[in-house]
XYZ file of N, CA and C in Angstrom:
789
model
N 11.613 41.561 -83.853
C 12.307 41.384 -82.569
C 11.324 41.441 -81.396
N 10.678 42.211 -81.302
C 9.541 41.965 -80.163
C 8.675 41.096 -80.175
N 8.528 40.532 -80.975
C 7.329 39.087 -81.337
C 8.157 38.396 -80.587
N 9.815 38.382 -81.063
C 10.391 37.230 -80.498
C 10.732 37.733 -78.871
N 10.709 38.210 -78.582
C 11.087 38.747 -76.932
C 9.809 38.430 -76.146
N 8.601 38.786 -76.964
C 7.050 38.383 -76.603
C 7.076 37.149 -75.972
N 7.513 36.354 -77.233
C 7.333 34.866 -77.102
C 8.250 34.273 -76.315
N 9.268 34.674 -76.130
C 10.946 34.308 -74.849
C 10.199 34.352 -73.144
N 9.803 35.545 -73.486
C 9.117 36.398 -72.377
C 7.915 35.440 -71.545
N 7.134 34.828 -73.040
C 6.065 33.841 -72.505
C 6.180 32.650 -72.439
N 7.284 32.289 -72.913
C 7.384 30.946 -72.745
C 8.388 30.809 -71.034
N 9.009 31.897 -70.801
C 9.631 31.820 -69.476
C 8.606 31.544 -68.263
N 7.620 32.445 -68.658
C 6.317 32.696 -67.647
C 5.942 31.175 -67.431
N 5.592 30.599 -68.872
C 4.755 29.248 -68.283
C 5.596 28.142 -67.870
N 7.071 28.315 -68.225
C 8.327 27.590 -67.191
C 8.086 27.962 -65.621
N 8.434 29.147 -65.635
C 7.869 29.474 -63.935
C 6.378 28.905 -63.221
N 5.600 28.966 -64.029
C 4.086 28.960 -63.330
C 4.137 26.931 -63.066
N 4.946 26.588 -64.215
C 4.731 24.970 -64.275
C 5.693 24.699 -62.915
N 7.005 25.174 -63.027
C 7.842 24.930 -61.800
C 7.614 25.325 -60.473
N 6.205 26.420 -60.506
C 5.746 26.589 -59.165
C 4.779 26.192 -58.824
N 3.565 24.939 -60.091
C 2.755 24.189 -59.490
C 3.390 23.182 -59.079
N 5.078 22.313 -59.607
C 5.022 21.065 -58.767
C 5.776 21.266 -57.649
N 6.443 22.524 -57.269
C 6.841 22.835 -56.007
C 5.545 22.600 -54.628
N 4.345 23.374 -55.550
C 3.438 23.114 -54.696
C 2.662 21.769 -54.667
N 2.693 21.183 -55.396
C 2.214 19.282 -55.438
C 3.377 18.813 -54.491
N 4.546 19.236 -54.645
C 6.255 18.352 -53.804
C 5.203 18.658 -52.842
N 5.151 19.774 -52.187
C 4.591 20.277 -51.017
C 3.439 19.672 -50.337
N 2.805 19.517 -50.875
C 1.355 19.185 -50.880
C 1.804 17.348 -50.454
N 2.309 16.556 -51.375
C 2.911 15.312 -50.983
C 3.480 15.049 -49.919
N 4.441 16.026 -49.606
C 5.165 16.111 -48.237
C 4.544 15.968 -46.849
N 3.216 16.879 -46.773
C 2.375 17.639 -45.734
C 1.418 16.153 -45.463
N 1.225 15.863 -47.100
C 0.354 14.217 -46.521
C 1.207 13.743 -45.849
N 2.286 13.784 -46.311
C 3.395 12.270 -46.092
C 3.618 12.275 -44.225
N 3.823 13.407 -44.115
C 4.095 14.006 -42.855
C 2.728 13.645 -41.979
N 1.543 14.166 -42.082
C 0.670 14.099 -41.503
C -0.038 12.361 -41.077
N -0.094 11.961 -42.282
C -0.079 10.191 -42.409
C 0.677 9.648 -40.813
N 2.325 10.161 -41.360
C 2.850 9.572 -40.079
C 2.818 9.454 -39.167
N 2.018 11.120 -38.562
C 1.690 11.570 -37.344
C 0.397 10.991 -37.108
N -0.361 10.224 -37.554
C -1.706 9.524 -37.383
C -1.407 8.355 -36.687
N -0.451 7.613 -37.647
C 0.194 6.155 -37.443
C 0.903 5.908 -35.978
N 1.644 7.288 -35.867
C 2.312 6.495 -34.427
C 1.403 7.685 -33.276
N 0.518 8.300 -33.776
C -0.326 8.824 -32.524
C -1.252 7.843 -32.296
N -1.636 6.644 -33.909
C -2.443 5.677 -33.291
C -1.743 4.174 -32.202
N -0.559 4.113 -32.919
C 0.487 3.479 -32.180
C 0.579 3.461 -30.848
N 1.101 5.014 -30.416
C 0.916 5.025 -29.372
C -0.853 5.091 -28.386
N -1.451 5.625 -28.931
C -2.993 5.433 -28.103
C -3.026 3.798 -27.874
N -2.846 3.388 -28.789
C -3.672 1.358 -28.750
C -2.432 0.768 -27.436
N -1.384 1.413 -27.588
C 0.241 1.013 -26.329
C -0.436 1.353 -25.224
N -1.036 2.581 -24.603
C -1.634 3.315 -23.693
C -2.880 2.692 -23.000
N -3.779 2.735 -24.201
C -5.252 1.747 -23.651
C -4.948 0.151 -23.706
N -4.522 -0.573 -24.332
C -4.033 -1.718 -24.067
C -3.409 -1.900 -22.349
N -2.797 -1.271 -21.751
C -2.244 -1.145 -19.981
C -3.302 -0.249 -19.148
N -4.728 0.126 -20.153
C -5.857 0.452 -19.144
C -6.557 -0.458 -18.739
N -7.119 -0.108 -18.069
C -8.474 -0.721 -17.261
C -9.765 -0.484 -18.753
N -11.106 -0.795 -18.764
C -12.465 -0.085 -18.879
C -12.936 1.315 -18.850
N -12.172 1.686 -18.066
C -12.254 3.380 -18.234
C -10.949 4.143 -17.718
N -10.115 3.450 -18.716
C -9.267 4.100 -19.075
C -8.309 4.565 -17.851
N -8.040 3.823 -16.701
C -7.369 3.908 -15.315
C -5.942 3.025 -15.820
N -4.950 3.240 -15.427
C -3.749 2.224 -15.544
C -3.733 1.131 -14.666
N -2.990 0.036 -14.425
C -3.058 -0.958 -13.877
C -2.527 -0.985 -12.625
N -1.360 -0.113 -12.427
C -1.023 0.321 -11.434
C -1.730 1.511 -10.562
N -2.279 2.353 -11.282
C -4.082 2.447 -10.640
C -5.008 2.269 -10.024
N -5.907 1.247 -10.854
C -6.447 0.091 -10.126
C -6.236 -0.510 -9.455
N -4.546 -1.321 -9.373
C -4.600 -2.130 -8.583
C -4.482 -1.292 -7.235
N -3.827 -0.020 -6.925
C -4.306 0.917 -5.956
C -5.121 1.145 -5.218
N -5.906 1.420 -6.227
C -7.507 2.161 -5.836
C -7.712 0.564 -5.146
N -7.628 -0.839 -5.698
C -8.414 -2.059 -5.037
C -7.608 -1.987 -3.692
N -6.759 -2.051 -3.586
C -6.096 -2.024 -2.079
C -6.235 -1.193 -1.118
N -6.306 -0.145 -1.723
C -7.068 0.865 -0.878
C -8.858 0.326 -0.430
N -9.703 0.414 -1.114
C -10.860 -0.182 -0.795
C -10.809 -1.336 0.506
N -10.219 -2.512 -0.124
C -9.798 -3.466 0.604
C -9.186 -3.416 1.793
N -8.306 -2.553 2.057
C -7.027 -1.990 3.012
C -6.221 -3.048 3.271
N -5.845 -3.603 2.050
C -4.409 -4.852 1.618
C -3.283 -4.109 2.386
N -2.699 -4.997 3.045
C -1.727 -4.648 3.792
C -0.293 -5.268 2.881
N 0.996 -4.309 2.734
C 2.151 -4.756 1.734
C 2.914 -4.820 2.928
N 2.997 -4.977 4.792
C 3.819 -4.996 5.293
C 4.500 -6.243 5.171
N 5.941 -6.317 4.912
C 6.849 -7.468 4.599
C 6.061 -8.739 6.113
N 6.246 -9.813 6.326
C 5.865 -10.826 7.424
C 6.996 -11.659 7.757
N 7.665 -11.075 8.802
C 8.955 -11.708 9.092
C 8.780 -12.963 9.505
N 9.872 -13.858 9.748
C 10.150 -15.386 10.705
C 9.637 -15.161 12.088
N 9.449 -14.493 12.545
C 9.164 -14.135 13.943
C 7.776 -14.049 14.180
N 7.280 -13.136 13.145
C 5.596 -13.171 12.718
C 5.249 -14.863 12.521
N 5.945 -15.477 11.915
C 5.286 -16.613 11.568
C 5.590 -17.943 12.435
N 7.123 -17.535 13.616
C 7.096 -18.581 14.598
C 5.954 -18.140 15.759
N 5.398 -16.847 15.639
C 4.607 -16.765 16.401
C 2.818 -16.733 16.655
N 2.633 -17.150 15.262
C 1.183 -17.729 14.454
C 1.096 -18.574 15.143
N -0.193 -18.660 15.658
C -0.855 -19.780 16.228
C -2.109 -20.116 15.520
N -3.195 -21.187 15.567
C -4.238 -21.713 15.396
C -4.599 -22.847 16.167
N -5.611 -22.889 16.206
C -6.729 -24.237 16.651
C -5.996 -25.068 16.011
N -5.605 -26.551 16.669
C -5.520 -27.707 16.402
C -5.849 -28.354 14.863
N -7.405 -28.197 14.909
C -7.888 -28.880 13.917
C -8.439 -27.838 12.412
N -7.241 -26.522 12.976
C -7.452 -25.698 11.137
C -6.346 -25.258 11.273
N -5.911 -25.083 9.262
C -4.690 -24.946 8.882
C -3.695 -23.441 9.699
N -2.359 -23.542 9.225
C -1.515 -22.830 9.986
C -0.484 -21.948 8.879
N -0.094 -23.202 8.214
C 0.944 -22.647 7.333
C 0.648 -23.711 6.103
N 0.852 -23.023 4.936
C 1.041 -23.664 3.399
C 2.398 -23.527 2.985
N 2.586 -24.518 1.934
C 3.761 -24.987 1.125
C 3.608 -25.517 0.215
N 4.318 -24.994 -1.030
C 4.203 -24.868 -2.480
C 5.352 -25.041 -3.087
N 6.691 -26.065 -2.870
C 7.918 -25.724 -3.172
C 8.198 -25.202 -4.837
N 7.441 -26.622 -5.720
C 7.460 -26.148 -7.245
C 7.497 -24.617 -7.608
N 6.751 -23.621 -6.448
C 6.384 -22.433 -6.713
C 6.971 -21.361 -6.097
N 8.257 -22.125 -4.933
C 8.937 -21.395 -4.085
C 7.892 -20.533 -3.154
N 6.620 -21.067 -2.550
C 6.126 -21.125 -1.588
C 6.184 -21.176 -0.540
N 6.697 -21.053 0.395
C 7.233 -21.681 1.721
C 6.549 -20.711 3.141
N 5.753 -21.732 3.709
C 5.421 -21.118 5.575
C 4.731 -19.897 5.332
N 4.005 -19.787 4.486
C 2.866 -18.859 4.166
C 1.272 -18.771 5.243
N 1.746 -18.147 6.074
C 0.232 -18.216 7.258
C -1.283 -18.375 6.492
N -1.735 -19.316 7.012
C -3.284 -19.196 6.637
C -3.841 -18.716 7.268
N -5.005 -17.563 6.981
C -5.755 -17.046 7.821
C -7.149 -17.228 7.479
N -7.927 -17.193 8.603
C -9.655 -17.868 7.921
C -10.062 -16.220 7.340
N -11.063 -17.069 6.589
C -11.829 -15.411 5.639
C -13.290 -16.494 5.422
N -14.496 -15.204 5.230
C -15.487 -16.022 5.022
C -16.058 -14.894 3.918
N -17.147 -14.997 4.477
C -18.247 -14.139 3.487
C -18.439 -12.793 3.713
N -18.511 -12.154 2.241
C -18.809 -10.410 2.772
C -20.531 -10.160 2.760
N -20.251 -9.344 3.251
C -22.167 -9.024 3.405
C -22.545 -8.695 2.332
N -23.859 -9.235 2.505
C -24.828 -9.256 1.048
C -24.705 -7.877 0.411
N -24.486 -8.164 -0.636
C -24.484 -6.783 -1.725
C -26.439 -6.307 -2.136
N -26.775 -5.088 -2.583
C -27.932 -4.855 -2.830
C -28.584 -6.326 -3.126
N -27.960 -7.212 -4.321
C -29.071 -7.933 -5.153
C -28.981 -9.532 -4.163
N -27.927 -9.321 -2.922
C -28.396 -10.446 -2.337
C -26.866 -11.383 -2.347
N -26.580 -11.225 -3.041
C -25.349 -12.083 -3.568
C -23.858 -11.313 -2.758
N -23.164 -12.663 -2.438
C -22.323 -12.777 -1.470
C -21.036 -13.276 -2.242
N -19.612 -12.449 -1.399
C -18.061 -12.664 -1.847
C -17.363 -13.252 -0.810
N -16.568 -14.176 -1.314
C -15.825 -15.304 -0.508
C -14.076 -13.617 -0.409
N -14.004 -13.785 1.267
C -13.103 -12.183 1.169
C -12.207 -13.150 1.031
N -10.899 -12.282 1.117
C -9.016 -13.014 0.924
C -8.582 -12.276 2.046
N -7.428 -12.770 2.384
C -6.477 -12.296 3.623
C -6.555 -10.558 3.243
N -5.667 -10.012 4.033
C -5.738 -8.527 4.017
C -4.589 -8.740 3.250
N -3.327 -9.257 3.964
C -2.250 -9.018 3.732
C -1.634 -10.024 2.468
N -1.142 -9.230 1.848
C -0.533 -10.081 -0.101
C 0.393 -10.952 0.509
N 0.428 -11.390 1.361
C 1.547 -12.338 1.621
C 0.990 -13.704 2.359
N -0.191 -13.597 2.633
C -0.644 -14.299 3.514
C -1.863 -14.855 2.366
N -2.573 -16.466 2.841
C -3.285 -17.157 2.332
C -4.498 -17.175 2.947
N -5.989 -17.335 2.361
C -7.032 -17.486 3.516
C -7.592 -18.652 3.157
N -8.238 -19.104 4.078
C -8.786 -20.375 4.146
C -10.426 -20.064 4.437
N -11.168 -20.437 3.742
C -12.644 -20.290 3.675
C -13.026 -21.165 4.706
N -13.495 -20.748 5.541
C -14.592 -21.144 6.767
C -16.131 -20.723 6.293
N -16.621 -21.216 6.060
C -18.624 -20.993 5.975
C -19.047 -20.490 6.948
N -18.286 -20.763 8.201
C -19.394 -20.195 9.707
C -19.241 -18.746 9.362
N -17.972 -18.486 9.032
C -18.141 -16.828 9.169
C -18.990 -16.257 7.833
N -20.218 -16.044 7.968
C -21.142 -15.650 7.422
C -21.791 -14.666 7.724
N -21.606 -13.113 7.630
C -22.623 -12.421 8.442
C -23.962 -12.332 8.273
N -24.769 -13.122 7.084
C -26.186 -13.243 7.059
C -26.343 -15.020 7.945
N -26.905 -14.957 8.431
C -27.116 -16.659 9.731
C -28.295 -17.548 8.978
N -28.747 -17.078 8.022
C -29.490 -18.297 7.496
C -28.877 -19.077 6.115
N -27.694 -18.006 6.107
C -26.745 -19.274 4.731
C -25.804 -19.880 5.649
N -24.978 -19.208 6.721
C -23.900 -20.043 7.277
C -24.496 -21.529 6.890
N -22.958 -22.568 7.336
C -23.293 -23.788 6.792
C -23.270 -24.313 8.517
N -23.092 -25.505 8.287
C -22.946 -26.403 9.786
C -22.113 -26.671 10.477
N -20.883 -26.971 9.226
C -20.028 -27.089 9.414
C -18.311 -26.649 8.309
N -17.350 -26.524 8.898
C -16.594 -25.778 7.868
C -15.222 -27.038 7.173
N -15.421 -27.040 5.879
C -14.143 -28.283 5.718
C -12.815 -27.338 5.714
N -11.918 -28.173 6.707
C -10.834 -27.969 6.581
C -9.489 -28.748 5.973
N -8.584 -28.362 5.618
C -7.583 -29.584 5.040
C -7.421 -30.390 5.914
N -7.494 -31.769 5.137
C -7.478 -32.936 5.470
C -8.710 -33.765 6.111
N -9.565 -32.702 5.853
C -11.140 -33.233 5.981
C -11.389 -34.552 5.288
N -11.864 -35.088 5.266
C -12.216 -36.846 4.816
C -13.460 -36.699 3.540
N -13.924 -35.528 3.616
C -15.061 -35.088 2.382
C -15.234 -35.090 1.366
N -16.142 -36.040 0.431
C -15.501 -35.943 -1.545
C -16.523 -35.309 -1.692
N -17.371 -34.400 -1.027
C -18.696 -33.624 -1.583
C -17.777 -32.069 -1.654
N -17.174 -31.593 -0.536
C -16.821 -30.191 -0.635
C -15.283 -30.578 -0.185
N -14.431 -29.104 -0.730
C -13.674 -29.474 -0.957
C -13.027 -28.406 0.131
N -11.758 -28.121 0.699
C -11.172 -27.143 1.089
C -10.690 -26.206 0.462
N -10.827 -24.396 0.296
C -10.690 -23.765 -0.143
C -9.617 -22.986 0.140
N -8.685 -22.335 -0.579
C -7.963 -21.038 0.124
C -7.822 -20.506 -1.416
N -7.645 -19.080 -1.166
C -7.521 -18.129 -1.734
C -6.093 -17.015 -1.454
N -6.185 -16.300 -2.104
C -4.695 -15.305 -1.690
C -4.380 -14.469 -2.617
N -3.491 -13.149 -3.180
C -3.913 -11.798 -4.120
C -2.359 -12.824 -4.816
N -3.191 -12.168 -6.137
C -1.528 -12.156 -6.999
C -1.480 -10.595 -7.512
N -0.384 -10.543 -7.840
C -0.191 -8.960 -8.322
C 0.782 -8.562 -9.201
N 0.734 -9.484 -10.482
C 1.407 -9.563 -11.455
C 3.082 -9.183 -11.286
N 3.395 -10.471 -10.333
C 4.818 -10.462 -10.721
C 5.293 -9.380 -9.400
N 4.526 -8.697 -8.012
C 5.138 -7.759 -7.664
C 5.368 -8.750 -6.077
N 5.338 -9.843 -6.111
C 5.975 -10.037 -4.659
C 4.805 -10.513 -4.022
N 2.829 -10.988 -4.530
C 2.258 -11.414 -3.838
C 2.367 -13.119 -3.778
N 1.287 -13.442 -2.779
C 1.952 -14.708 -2.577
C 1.550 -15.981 -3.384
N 0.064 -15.645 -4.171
C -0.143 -16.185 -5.223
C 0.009 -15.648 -6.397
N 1.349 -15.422 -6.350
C 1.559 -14.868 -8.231
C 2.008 -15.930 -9.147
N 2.492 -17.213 -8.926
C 2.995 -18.059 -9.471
C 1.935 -19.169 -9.275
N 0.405 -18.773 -8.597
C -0.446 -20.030 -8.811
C -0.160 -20.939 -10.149
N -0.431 -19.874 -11.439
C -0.553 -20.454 -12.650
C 0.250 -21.332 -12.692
N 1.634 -21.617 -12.188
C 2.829 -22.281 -12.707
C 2.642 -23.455 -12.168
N 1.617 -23.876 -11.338
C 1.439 -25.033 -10.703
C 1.396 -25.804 -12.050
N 1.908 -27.483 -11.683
C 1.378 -28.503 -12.929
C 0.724 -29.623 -12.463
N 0.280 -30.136 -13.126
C -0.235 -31.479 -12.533
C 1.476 -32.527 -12.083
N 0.244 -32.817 -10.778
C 1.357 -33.720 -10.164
C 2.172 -33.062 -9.520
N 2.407 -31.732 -9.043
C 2.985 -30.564 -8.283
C 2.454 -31.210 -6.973
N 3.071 -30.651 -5.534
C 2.732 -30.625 -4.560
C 2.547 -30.072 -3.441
N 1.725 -29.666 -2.967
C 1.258 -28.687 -1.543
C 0.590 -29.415 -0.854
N 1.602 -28.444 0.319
C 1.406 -29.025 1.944
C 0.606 -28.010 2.431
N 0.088 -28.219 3.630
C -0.428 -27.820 4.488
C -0.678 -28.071 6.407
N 0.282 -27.591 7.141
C 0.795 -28.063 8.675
C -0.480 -27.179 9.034
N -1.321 -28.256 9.921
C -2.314 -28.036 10.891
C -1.425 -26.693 11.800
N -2.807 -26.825 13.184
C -2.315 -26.174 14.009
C -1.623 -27.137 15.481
N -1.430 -28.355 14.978
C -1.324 -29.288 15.909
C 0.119 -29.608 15.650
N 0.470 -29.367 14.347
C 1.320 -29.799 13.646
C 1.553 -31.000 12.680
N 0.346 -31.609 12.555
C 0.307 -32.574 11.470
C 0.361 -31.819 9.990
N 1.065 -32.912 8.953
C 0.815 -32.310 7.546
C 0.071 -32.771 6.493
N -0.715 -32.051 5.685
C -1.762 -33.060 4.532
C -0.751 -32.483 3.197
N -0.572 -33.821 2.685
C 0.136 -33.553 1.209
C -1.344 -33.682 -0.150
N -1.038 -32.293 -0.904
C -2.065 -32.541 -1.625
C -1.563 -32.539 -3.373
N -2.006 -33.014 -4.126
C -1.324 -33.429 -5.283
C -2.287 -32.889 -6.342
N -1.705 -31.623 -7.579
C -2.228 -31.077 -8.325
C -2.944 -31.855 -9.612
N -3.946 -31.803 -9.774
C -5.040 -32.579 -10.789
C -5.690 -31.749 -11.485
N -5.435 -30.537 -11.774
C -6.029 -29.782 -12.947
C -5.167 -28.078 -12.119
N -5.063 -27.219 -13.309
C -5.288 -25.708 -13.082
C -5.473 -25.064 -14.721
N -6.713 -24.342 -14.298
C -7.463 -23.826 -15.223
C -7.288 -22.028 -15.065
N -7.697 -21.508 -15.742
C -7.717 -19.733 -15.746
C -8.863 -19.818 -16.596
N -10.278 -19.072 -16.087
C -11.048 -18.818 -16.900
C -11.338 -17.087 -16.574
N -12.578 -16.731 -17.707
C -13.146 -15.316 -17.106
C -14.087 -15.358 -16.381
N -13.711 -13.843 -15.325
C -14.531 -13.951 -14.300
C -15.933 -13.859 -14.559
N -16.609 -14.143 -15.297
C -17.776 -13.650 -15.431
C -18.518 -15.177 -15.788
N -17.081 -16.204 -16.256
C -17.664 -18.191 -16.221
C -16.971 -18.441 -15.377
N -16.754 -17.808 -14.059
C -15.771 -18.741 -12.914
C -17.875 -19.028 -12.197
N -17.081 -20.867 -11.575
C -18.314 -21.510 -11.351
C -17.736 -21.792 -9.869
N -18.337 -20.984 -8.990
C -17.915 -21.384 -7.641
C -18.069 -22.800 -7.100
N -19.358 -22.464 -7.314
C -20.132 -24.341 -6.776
C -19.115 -25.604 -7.610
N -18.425 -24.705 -8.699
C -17.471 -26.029 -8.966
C -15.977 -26.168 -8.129
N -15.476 -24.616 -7.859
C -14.471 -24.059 -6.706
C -14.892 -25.347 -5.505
N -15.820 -24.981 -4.831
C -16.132 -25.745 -3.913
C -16.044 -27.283 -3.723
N -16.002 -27.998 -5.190
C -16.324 -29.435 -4.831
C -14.916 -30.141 -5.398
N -14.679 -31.243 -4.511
C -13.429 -31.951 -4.701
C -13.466 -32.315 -6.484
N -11.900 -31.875 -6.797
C -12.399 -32.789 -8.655
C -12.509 -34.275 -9.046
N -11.778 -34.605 -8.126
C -11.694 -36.351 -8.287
C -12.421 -37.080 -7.163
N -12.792 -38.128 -7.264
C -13.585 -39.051 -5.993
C -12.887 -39.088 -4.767
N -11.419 -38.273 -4.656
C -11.067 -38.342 -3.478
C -11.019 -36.644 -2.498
N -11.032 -36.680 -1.484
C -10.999 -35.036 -0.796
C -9.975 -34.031 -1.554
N -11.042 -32.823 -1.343
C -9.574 -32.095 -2.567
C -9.613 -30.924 -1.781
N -8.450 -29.902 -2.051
C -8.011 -28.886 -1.582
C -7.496 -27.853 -2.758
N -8.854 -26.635 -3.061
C -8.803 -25.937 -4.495
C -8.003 -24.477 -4.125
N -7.372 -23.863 -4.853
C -6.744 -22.992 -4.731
C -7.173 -21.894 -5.687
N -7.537 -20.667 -5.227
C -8.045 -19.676 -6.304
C -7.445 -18.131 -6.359
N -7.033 -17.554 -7.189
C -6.310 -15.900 -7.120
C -6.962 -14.979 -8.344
N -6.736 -13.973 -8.550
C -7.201 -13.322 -9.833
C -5.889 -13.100 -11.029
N -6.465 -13.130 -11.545
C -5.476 -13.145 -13.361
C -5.927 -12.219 -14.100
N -4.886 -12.118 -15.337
C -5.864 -11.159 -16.133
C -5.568 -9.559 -16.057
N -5.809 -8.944 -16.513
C -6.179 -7.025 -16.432
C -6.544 -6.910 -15.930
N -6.954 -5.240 -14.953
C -7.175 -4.943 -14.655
C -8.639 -4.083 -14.999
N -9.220 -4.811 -15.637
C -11.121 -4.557 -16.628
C -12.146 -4.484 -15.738
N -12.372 -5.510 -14.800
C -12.923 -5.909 -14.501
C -13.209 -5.122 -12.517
N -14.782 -5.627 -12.104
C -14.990 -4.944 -10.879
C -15.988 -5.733 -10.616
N -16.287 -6.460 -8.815
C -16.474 -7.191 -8.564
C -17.399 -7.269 -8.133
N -18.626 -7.998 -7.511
C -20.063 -7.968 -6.689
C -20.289 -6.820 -6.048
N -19.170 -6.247 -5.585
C -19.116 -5.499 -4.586
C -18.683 -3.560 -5.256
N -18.436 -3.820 -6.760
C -18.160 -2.843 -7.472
C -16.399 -2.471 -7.419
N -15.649 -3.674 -6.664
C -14.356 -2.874 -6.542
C -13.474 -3.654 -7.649
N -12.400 -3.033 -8.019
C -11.938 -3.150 -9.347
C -10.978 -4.190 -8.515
N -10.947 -5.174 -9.739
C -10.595 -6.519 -9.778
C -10.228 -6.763 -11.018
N -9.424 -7.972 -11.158
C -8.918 -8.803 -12.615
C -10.012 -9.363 -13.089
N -9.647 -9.834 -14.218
C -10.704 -9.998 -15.235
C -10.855 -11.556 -15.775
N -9.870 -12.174 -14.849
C -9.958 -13.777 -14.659
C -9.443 -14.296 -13.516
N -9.974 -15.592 -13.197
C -9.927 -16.119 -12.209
C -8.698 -17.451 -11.809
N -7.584 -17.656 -11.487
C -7.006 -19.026 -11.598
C -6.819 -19.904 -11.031
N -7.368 -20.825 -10.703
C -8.308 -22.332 -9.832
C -7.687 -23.503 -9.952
N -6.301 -23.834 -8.988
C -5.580 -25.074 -9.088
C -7.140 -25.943 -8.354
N -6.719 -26.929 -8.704
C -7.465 -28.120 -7.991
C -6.463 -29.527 -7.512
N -6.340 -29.620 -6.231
C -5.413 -30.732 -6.028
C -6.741 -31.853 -5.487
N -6.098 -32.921 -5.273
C -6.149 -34.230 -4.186
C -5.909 -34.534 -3.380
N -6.197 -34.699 -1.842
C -5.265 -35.198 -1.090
C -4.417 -36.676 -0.840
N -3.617 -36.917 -0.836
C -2.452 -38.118 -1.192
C -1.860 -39.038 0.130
N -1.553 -37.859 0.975
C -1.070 -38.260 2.256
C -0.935 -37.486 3.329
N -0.671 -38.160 4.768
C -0.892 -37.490 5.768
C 0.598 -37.810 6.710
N 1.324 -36.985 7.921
C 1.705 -37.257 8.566
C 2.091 -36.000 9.938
């Protein structure tokens, strides 16, 4: 009888010891299983997080901050009153029009060049205000041995250089080039002097490249054998920081029209 109670006795033991190693394997499986998961959506979420950063890790709404601040971009709304009461010189632009893009009586304001950065190299500025368009003049140059001679304006007669304006987009929040991209070929923008004449100009390419292959000297020159009037904004993330070190998009988007007609 005790041999057999021995053996009851030991065979219970190695039931227990077996049923409390795979409790501890269940366990052990579990703790991976668990931990695995917590990798997966902590990596999930990190790549969600840095994907809406900047380069070092700033958000977009951030950056685009911090750039307006630098800049001192003005978000004050620009009433009808502001804009029946815009004036200009005769023979430079006043107001733009973009209907395809729901554009309408957008003030142009001249902008030229910012002062030379350490290595020499110079930025074409933009209006202050996100609502407003600038128009590149060359005279305003604050170094006097690049100014040019003379400045093309729309409806200039010129197939060497072309007329420029520029203006902020701000992904979708109400600036006035946020819908550049949507331009198509064969789209159309106006432009009313300060005299009140209008130049109709007719879309012949829009491209988005990165800022780092945007080719100004190509910005500058009409695309087709006839006078052109190029349009440029920033695209893209918020990655990128500019001649001047201030944080900027990380592409550039460059309608190019024709001019068509006048009245």
């Amino acid at each position: 009888m005790s041999v057999r109670t021995s053996n009851v006795r030991s065979s219970r033991g190695m039931q227990m010891r077996k049923a409390s190693r795979q409790r501890q394997i269940v366990k052990a499986v579990i703790a991976s299983i668990v931990v695995i998961a917590t990798v997966i959506a902590g990596y999930t979420i990190y790549t969600k997080v840095i994907a809406s950063k900047g380069s070092d890790n700033v958000s977009s709404s951030q950056a685009e901050n911090e750039r307006n601040a630098a800049l001192k971009i003005d978000k004050t709304p620009v009433t009808d009153k502001d804009k029946d009461s815009y004036k200009v010189s005769n023979d430079k632009p006043r107001f733009m029009f973009a209907d395809s893009i729901g554009l309408s009586r957008a003030r142009v304001k001249e902008v030229g060049l910012s002062s030379a950065n350490s290595d020499g190299s110079q930025q074409m500025e933009a209006p202050t205000s996100i609502y407003d368009v600038g128009w590149f003049n060359c005279l305003n140059d604050p170094v006097t041995k690049t100014r040019c001679s003379n400045y093309t304006a729309p409806g200039s007669s010129s197939t060497k250089t072309a007329a420029v304006i520029d203006g902020h987009s701000c992904q979708g929040k109400g600036c006035v080039f946020d819908k550049l991209g949507d331009l198509e070929k064969g789209d159309e923008v106006r432009i009313e002097m300060g005299n009140g004449k209008t130049y109709t100009y007719k879309v012949v390419k829009n491209e988005t490249v990165k800022l780092e292959d945007l080719d100004m000297n190509k910005v500058m020159k009409p695309a087709t054998n006839r006078p052109g009037l190029n349009m440029i904004t920033c695209d893209g993330s918020w990655k990128a920081r500019d001649s001047r070190g201030v944080r900027t998009m990380d592409h550039r988007t460059v309608v190019y029209t024709e001019l068509v007609s006048s009245n």
